[in-house]
Coordinates of C-alpha atoms in Angstrom, one line a residue:
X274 CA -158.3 41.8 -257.9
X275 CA -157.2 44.8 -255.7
X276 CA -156.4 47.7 -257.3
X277 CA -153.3 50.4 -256.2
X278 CA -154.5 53.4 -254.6
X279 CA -152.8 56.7 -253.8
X280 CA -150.1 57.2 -251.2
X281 CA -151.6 60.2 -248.8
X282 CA -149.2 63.1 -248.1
X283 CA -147.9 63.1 -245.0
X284 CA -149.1 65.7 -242.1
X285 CA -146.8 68.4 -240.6
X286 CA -145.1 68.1 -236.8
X287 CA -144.8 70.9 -234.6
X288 CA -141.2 72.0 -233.2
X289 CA -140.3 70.1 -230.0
X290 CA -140.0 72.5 -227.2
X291 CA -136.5 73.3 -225.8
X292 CA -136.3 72.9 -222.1
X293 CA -136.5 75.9 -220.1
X294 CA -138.5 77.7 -222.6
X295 CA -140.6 80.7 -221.3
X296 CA -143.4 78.6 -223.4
X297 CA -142.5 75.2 -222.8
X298 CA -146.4 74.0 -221.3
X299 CA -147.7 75.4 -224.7
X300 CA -144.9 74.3 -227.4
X301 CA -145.0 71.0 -225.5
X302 CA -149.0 70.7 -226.2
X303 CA -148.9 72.2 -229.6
X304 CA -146.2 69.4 -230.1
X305 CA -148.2 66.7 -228.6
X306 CA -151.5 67.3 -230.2
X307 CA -150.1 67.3 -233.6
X308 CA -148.2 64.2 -233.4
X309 CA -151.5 61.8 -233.3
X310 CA -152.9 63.1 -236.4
X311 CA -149.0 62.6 -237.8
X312 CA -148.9 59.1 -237.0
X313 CA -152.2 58.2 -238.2
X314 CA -151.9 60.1 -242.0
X315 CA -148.2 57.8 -241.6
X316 CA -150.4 54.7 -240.8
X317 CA -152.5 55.5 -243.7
X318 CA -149.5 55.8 -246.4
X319 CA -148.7 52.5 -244.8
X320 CA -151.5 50.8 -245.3
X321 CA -151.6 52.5 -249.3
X322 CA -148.3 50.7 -249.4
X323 CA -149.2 47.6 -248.2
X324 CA -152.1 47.7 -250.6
X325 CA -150.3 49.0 -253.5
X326 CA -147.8 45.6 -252.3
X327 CA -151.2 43.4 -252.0
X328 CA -152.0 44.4 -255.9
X329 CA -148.4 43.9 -257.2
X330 CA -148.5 40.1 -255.5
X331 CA -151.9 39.6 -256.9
X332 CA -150.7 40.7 -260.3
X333 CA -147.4 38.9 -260.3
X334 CA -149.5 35.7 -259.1
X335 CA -151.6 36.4 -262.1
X336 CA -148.5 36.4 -264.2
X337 CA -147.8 33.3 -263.0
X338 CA -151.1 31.9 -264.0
X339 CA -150.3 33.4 -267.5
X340 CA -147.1 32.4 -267.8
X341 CA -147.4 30.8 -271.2
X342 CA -148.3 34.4 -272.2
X343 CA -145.0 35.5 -269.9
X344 CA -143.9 36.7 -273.4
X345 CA -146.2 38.9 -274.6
X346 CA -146.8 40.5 -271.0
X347 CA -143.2 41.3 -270.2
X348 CA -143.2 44.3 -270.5
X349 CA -146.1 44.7 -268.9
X350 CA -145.0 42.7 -266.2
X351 CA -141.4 44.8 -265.9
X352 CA -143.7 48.1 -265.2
X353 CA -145.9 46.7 -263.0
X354 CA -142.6 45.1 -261.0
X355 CA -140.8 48.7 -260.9
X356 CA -144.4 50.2 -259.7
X357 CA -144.4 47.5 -256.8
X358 CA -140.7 48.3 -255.8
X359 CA -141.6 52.0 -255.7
X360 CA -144.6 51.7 -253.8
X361 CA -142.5 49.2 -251.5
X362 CA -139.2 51.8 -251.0
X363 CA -141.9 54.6 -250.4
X364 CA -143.7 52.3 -248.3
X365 CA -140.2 51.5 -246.1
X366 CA -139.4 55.5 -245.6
X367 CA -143.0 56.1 -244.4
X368 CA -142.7 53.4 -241.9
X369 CA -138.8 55.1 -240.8
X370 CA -140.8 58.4 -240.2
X371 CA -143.9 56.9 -238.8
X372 CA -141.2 54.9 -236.0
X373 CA -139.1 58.4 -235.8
X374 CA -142.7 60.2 -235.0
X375 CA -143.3 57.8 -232.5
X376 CA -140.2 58.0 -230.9
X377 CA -140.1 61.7 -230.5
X378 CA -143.9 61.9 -229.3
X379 CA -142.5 59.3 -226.4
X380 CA -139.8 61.3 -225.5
X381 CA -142.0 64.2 -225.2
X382 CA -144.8 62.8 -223.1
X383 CA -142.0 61.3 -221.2
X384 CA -140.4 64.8 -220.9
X385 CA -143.3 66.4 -219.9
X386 CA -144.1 63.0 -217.1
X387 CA -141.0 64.5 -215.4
X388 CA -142.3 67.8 -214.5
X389 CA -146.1 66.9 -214.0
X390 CA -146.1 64.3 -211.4
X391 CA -149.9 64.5 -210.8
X392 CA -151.2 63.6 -208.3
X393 CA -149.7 62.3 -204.8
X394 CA -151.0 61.0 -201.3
X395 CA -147.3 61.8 -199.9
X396 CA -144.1 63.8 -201.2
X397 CA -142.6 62.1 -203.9
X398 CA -138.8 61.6 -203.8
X399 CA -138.4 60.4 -207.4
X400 CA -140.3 61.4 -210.6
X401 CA -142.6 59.2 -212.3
X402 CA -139.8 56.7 -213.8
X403 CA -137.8 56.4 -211.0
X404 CA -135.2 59.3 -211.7
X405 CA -134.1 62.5 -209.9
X406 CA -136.8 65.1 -209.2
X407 CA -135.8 67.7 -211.8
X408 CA -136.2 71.5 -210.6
X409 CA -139.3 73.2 -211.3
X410 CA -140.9 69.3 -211.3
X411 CA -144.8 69.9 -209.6
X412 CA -147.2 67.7 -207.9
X413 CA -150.8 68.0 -206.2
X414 CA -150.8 66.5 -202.5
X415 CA -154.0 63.9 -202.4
X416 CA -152.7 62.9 -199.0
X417 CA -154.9 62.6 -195.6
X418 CA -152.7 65.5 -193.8
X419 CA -154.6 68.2 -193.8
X420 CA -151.4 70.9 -193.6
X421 CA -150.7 69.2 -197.3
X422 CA -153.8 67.9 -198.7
X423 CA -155.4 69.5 -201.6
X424 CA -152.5 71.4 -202.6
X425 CA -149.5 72.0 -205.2
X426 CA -145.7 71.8 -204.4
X427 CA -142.6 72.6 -206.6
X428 CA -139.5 71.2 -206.4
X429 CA -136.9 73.7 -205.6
X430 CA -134.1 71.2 -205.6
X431 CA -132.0 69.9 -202.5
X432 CA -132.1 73.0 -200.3
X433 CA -135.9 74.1 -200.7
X434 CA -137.4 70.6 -201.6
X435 CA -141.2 71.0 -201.8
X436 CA -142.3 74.4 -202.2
X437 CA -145.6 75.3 -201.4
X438 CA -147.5 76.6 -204.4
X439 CA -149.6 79.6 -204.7
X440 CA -152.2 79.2 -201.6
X441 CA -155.5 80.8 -200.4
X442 CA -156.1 84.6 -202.5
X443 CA -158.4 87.2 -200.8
X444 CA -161.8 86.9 -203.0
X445 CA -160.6 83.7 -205.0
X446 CA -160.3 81.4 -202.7
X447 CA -161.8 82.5 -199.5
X448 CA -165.9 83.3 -200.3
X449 CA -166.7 86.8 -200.6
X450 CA -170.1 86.1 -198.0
X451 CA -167.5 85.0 -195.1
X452 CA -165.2 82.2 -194.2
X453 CA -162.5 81.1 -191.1
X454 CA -158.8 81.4 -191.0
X455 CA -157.6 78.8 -189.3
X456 CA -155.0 80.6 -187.4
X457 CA -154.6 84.1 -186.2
X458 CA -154.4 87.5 -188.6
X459 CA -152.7 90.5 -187.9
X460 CA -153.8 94.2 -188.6
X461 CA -152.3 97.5 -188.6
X462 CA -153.1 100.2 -185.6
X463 CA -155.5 102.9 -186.3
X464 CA -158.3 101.5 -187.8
X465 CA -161.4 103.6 -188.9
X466 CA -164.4 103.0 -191.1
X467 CA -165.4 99.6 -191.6
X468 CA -161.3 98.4 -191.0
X469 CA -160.9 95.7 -188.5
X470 CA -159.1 97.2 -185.6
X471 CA -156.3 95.6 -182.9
X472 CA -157.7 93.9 -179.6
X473 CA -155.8 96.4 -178.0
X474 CA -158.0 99.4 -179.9
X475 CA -160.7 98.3 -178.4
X476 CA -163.1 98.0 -174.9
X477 CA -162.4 94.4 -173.3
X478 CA -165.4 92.2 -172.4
X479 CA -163.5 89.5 -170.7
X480 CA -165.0 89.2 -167.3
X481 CA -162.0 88.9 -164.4
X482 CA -163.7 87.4 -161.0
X483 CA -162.3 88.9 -157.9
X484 CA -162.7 86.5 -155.5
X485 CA -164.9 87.4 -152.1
X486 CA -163.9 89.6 -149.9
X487 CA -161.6 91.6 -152.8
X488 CA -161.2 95.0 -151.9
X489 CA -162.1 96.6 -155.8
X490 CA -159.3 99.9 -154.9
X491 CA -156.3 97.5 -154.9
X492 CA -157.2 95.3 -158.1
X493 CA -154.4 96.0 -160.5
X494 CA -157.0 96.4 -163.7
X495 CA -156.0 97.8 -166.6
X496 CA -158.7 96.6 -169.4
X497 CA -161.8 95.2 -168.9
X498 CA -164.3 93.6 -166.5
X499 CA -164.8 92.9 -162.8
X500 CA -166.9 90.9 -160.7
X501 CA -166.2 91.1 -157.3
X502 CA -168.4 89.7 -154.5
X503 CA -168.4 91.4 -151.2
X504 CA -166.7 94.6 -152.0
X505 CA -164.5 95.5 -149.0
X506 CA -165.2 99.1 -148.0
X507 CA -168.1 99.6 -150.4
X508 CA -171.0 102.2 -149.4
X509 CA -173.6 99.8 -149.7
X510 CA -174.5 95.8 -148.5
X511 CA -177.3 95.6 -150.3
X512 CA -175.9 93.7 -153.0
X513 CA -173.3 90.9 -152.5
X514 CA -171.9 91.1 -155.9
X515 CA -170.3 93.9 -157.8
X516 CA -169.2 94.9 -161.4
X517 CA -167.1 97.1 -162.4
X518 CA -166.4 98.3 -165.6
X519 CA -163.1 100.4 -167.1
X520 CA -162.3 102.5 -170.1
X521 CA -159.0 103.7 -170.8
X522 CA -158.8 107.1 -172.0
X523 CA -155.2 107.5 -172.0
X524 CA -152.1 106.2 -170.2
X525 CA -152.6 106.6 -166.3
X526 CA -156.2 108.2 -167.2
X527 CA -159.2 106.1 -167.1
X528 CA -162.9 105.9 -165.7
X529 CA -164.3 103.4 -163.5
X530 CA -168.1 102.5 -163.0
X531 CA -169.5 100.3 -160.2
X532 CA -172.8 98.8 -159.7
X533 CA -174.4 96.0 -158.2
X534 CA -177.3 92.9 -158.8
X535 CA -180.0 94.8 -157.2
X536 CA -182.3 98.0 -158.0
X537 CA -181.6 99.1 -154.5
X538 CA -177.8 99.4 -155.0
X539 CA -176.6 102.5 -156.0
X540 CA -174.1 103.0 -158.8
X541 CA -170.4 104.6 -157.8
X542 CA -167.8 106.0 -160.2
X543 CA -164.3 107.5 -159.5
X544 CA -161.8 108.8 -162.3
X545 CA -158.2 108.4 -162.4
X546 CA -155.9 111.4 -163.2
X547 CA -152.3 111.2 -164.1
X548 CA -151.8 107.6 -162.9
X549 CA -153.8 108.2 -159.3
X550 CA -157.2 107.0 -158.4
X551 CA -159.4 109.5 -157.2
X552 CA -162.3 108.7 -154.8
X553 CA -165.6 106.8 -155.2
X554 CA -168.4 108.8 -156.1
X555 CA -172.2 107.9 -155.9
X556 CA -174.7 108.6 -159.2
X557 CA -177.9 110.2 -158.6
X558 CA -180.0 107.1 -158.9
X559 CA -183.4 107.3 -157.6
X560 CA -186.2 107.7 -160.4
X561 CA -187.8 110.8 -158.3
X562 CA -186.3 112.8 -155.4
X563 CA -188.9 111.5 -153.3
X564 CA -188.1 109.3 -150.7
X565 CA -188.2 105.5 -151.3
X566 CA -190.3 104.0 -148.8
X567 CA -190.2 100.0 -147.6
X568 CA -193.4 99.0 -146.3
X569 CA -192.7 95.9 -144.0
X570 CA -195.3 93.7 -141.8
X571 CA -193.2 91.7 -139.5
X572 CA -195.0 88.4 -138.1
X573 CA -194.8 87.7 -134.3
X574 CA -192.4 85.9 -133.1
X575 CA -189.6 87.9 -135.1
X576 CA -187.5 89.4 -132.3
X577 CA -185.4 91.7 -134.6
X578 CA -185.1 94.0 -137.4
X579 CA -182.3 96.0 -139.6
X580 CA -183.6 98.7 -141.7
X581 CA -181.3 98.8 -144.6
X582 CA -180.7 102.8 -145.7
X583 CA -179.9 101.0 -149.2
X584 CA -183.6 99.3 -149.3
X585 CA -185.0 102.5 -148.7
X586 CA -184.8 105.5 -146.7
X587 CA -188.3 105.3 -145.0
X588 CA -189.3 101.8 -143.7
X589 CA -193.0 101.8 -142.5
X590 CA -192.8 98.9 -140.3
X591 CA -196.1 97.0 -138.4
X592 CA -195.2 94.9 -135.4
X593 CA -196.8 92.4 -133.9
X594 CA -195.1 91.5 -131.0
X595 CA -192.0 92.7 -129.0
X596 CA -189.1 94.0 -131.4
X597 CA -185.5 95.0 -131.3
X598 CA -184.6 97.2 -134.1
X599 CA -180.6 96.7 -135.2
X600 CA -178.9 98.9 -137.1
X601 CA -176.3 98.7 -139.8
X602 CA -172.7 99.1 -138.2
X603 CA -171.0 99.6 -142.0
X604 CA -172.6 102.8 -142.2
X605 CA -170.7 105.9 -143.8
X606 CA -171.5 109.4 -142.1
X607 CA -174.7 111.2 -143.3
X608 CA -176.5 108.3 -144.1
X609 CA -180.0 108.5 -142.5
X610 CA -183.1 106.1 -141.9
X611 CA -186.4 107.4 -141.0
X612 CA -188.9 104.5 -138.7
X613 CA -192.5 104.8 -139.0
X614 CA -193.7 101.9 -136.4
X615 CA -197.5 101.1 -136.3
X616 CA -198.0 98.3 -133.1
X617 CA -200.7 96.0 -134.0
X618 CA -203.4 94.0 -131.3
X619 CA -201.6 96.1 -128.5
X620 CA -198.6 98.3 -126.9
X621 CA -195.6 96.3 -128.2
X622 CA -191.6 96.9 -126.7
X623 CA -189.4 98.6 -128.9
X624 CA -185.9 98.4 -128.1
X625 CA -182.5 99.5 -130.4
X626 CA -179.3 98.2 -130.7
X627 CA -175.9 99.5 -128.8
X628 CA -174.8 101.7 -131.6
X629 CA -177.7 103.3 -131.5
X630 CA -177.8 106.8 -129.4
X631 CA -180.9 107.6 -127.7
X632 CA -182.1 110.9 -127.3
X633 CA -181.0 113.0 -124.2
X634 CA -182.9 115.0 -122.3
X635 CA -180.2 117.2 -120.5
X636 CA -180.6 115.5 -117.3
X637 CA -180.9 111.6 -118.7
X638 CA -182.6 110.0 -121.6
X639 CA -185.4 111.2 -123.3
X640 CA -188.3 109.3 -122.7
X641 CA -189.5 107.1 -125.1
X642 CA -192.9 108.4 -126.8
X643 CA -195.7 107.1 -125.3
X644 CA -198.3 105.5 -128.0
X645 CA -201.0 103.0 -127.6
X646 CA -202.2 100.1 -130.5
X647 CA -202.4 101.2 -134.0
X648 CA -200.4 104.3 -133.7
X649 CA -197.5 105.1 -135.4
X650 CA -194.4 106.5 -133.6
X651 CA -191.4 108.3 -136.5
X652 CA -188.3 108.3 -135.3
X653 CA -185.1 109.2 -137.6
X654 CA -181.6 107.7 -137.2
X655 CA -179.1 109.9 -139.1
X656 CA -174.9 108.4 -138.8
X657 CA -173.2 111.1 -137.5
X658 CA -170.3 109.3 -136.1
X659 CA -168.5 105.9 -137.9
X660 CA -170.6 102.9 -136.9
X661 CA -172.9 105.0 -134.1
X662 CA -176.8 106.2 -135.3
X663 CA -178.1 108.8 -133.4
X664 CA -181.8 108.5 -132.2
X665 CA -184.5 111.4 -133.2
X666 CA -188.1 110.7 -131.7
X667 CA -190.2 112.7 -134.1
X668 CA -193.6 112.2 -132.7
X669 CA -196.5 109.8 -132.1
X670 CA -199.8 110.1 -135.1
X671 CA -203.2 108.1 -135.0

């Protein structure tokens, strides 16, 4: 026969949060947690009660069975009746808290669905049961666009709508080793130390071509880097492509550099002063201050040859057959070339071209040196006039 048992006490509830508390997220999870344990110790007094009930059936079924001894256990039976009411009126208010608990534990965790949304692949436009967003409500974007994805929005009510969250915090969220903005940053001006400066703070290296034929004293740089082919009015041919390269000093002061492909080129700078250009001034580029010497064997059959000042400044030349020498007309005054021709297998012709002045001899030209094979006759060209060489015969050596 089962026998009564105990009715549990019942466990405590916490205080339901008021909305708009400074503490709701915590009062609402110190609520929610302590409900479960509230229902279940209300489950157990109901099930006490229903086995209290269970022993007061079996014993009144028992009474019937002794019902010719209904006599003699009346009184016994009377108790045991006003035990089984008790236990069934306790049982009945347990069960009115137990359904109350319940009811206020849904309200809560549907309270708390209203203002954590979870997550969402697009905006929501309604909470979670279909009503109004309220304000404050939050949600995490799970969506495929990547402006919205992987983040959390607030709802500031009709006028703000979805308010981005708290996004992307120096050291938190962007690795401390490095990582990439996805659009541009600004900084402030005057950066020293390890401080990222402006673009503007700093040398250009953007390259600007100029096109051939530019002339590099009319190019309207400001920062930065040319490349020019065929420099228009540059001192030397060698070379058909130039760079130049600018740093700005100050407003209207700056310093320009210009240099070509070859070892042969020389290098030119000029400065400008109070917003005017001065003019183009050559380095002193050569290793040594001796002179640099081309040594040149030119094949028969080669009818001409231009001894470039730029190549070198002596050109000891070996002919082997008749040869005109042509010089450079783009010349600038005090340039000068020095010959050294060597004829080889025999007396070879040696003729110049028209902007070259031969050597007079007060009454007509000077005679060209007479030389015979494997001698070497010098003779200097110096510019002393724009475009025109004139002729210096310097002597005849075995």
């Amino acid at each position: 026969m089962t026998d009564i048992v105990n009715i549990p006490d019942l466990l405590p509830i916490s205080q339901y949060p008021a909305l708009g508390s400074a503490n709701f997220n915590q009062e609402a999870y110190n609520y929610a947690t302590s409900v479960p344990p509230a229902v279940s110790r209300m489950r157990e007094v109901a099930v006490a009660c229903r086995t209290c009930a269970i022993a007061a059936r079996e014993q009144a079924d028992a009474a019937m069975g002794y019902r010719n001894q209904a006599a003699n256990s009346a009184a016994a039976a009377e108790a045991a009746k006003a035990i089984a009411q008790a236990a069934a009126s306790s049982a009945e208010t347990f069960k009115n808290q137990a359904q109350s608990a319940a009811a206020s534990a849904a309200a809560s965790a549907q309270a708390v669905d209203q203002y954590m949304l979870g997550p969402k692949t697009v905006p929501p436009t309604t909470d979670n049961q279909g009503g109004a967003i309220k304000l404050g409500a939050m949600y995490i974007n799970v969506g495929t666009d990547p402006n919205l994805n992987n983040r959390w929005f607030w709802w500031g009510g009709n006028v703000l709508r979805w308010v981005p969250g708290v996004g992307d915090l120096p050291a938190t969220f962007m690795p401390r080793g490095g990582g990439i903005f996805t659009g541009h940053i600004e900084v402030p001006q005057g950066a020293t130390g390890n401080q990222a400066p402006r673009a503007s703070e700093v040398v250009s290296r953007k390259i600007t071509y100029a096109g051939i034929g530019a002339n590099m004293n009319t190019l309207p740089l400001v920062n930065g880097v040319w490349s020019g082919r065929d420099w228009v009015n540059a001192p030397s041919t060698a070379s058909p492509w130039w760079y130049v390269d600018q740093i700005v000093h100050e407003e209207n002061y700056a310093t320009q550099s210009a240099w070509g492909l070859t070892d042969a080129t020389p290098k030119y700078f000029r400065i400008q002063v109070g917003g005017v250009w001065q003019a183009w001034r050559r380095f002193l580029d050569e290793f040594t201050f001796m002179e640099r010497t081309k040594v040149v064997n030119i094949p028969a059959g080669t009818a001409s040859y231009t001894p470039l000042q730029s190549e070198a400044s002596i050109h000891q030349i070996t002919i082997n057959g008749p040869i005109a020498i042509n010089m450079d007309a783009q010349r600038q005054l005090g340039d000068q070339v020095t010959l050294r021709i060597t004829s080889a297998g025999g007396v070879r012709p040696i003729t110049f071209s028209s902007n070259v002045a031969l050597p007079s001899s007060g009454s007509g030209l000077m005679p060209f040196p007479s030389y015979t094979t494997g001698q070497t006759v010098t003779i200097t060209l110096v510019c002393t006039r724009p475009a025109y060489w004139d002729a210096f015969y310097a002597g005849v050596h075995t």
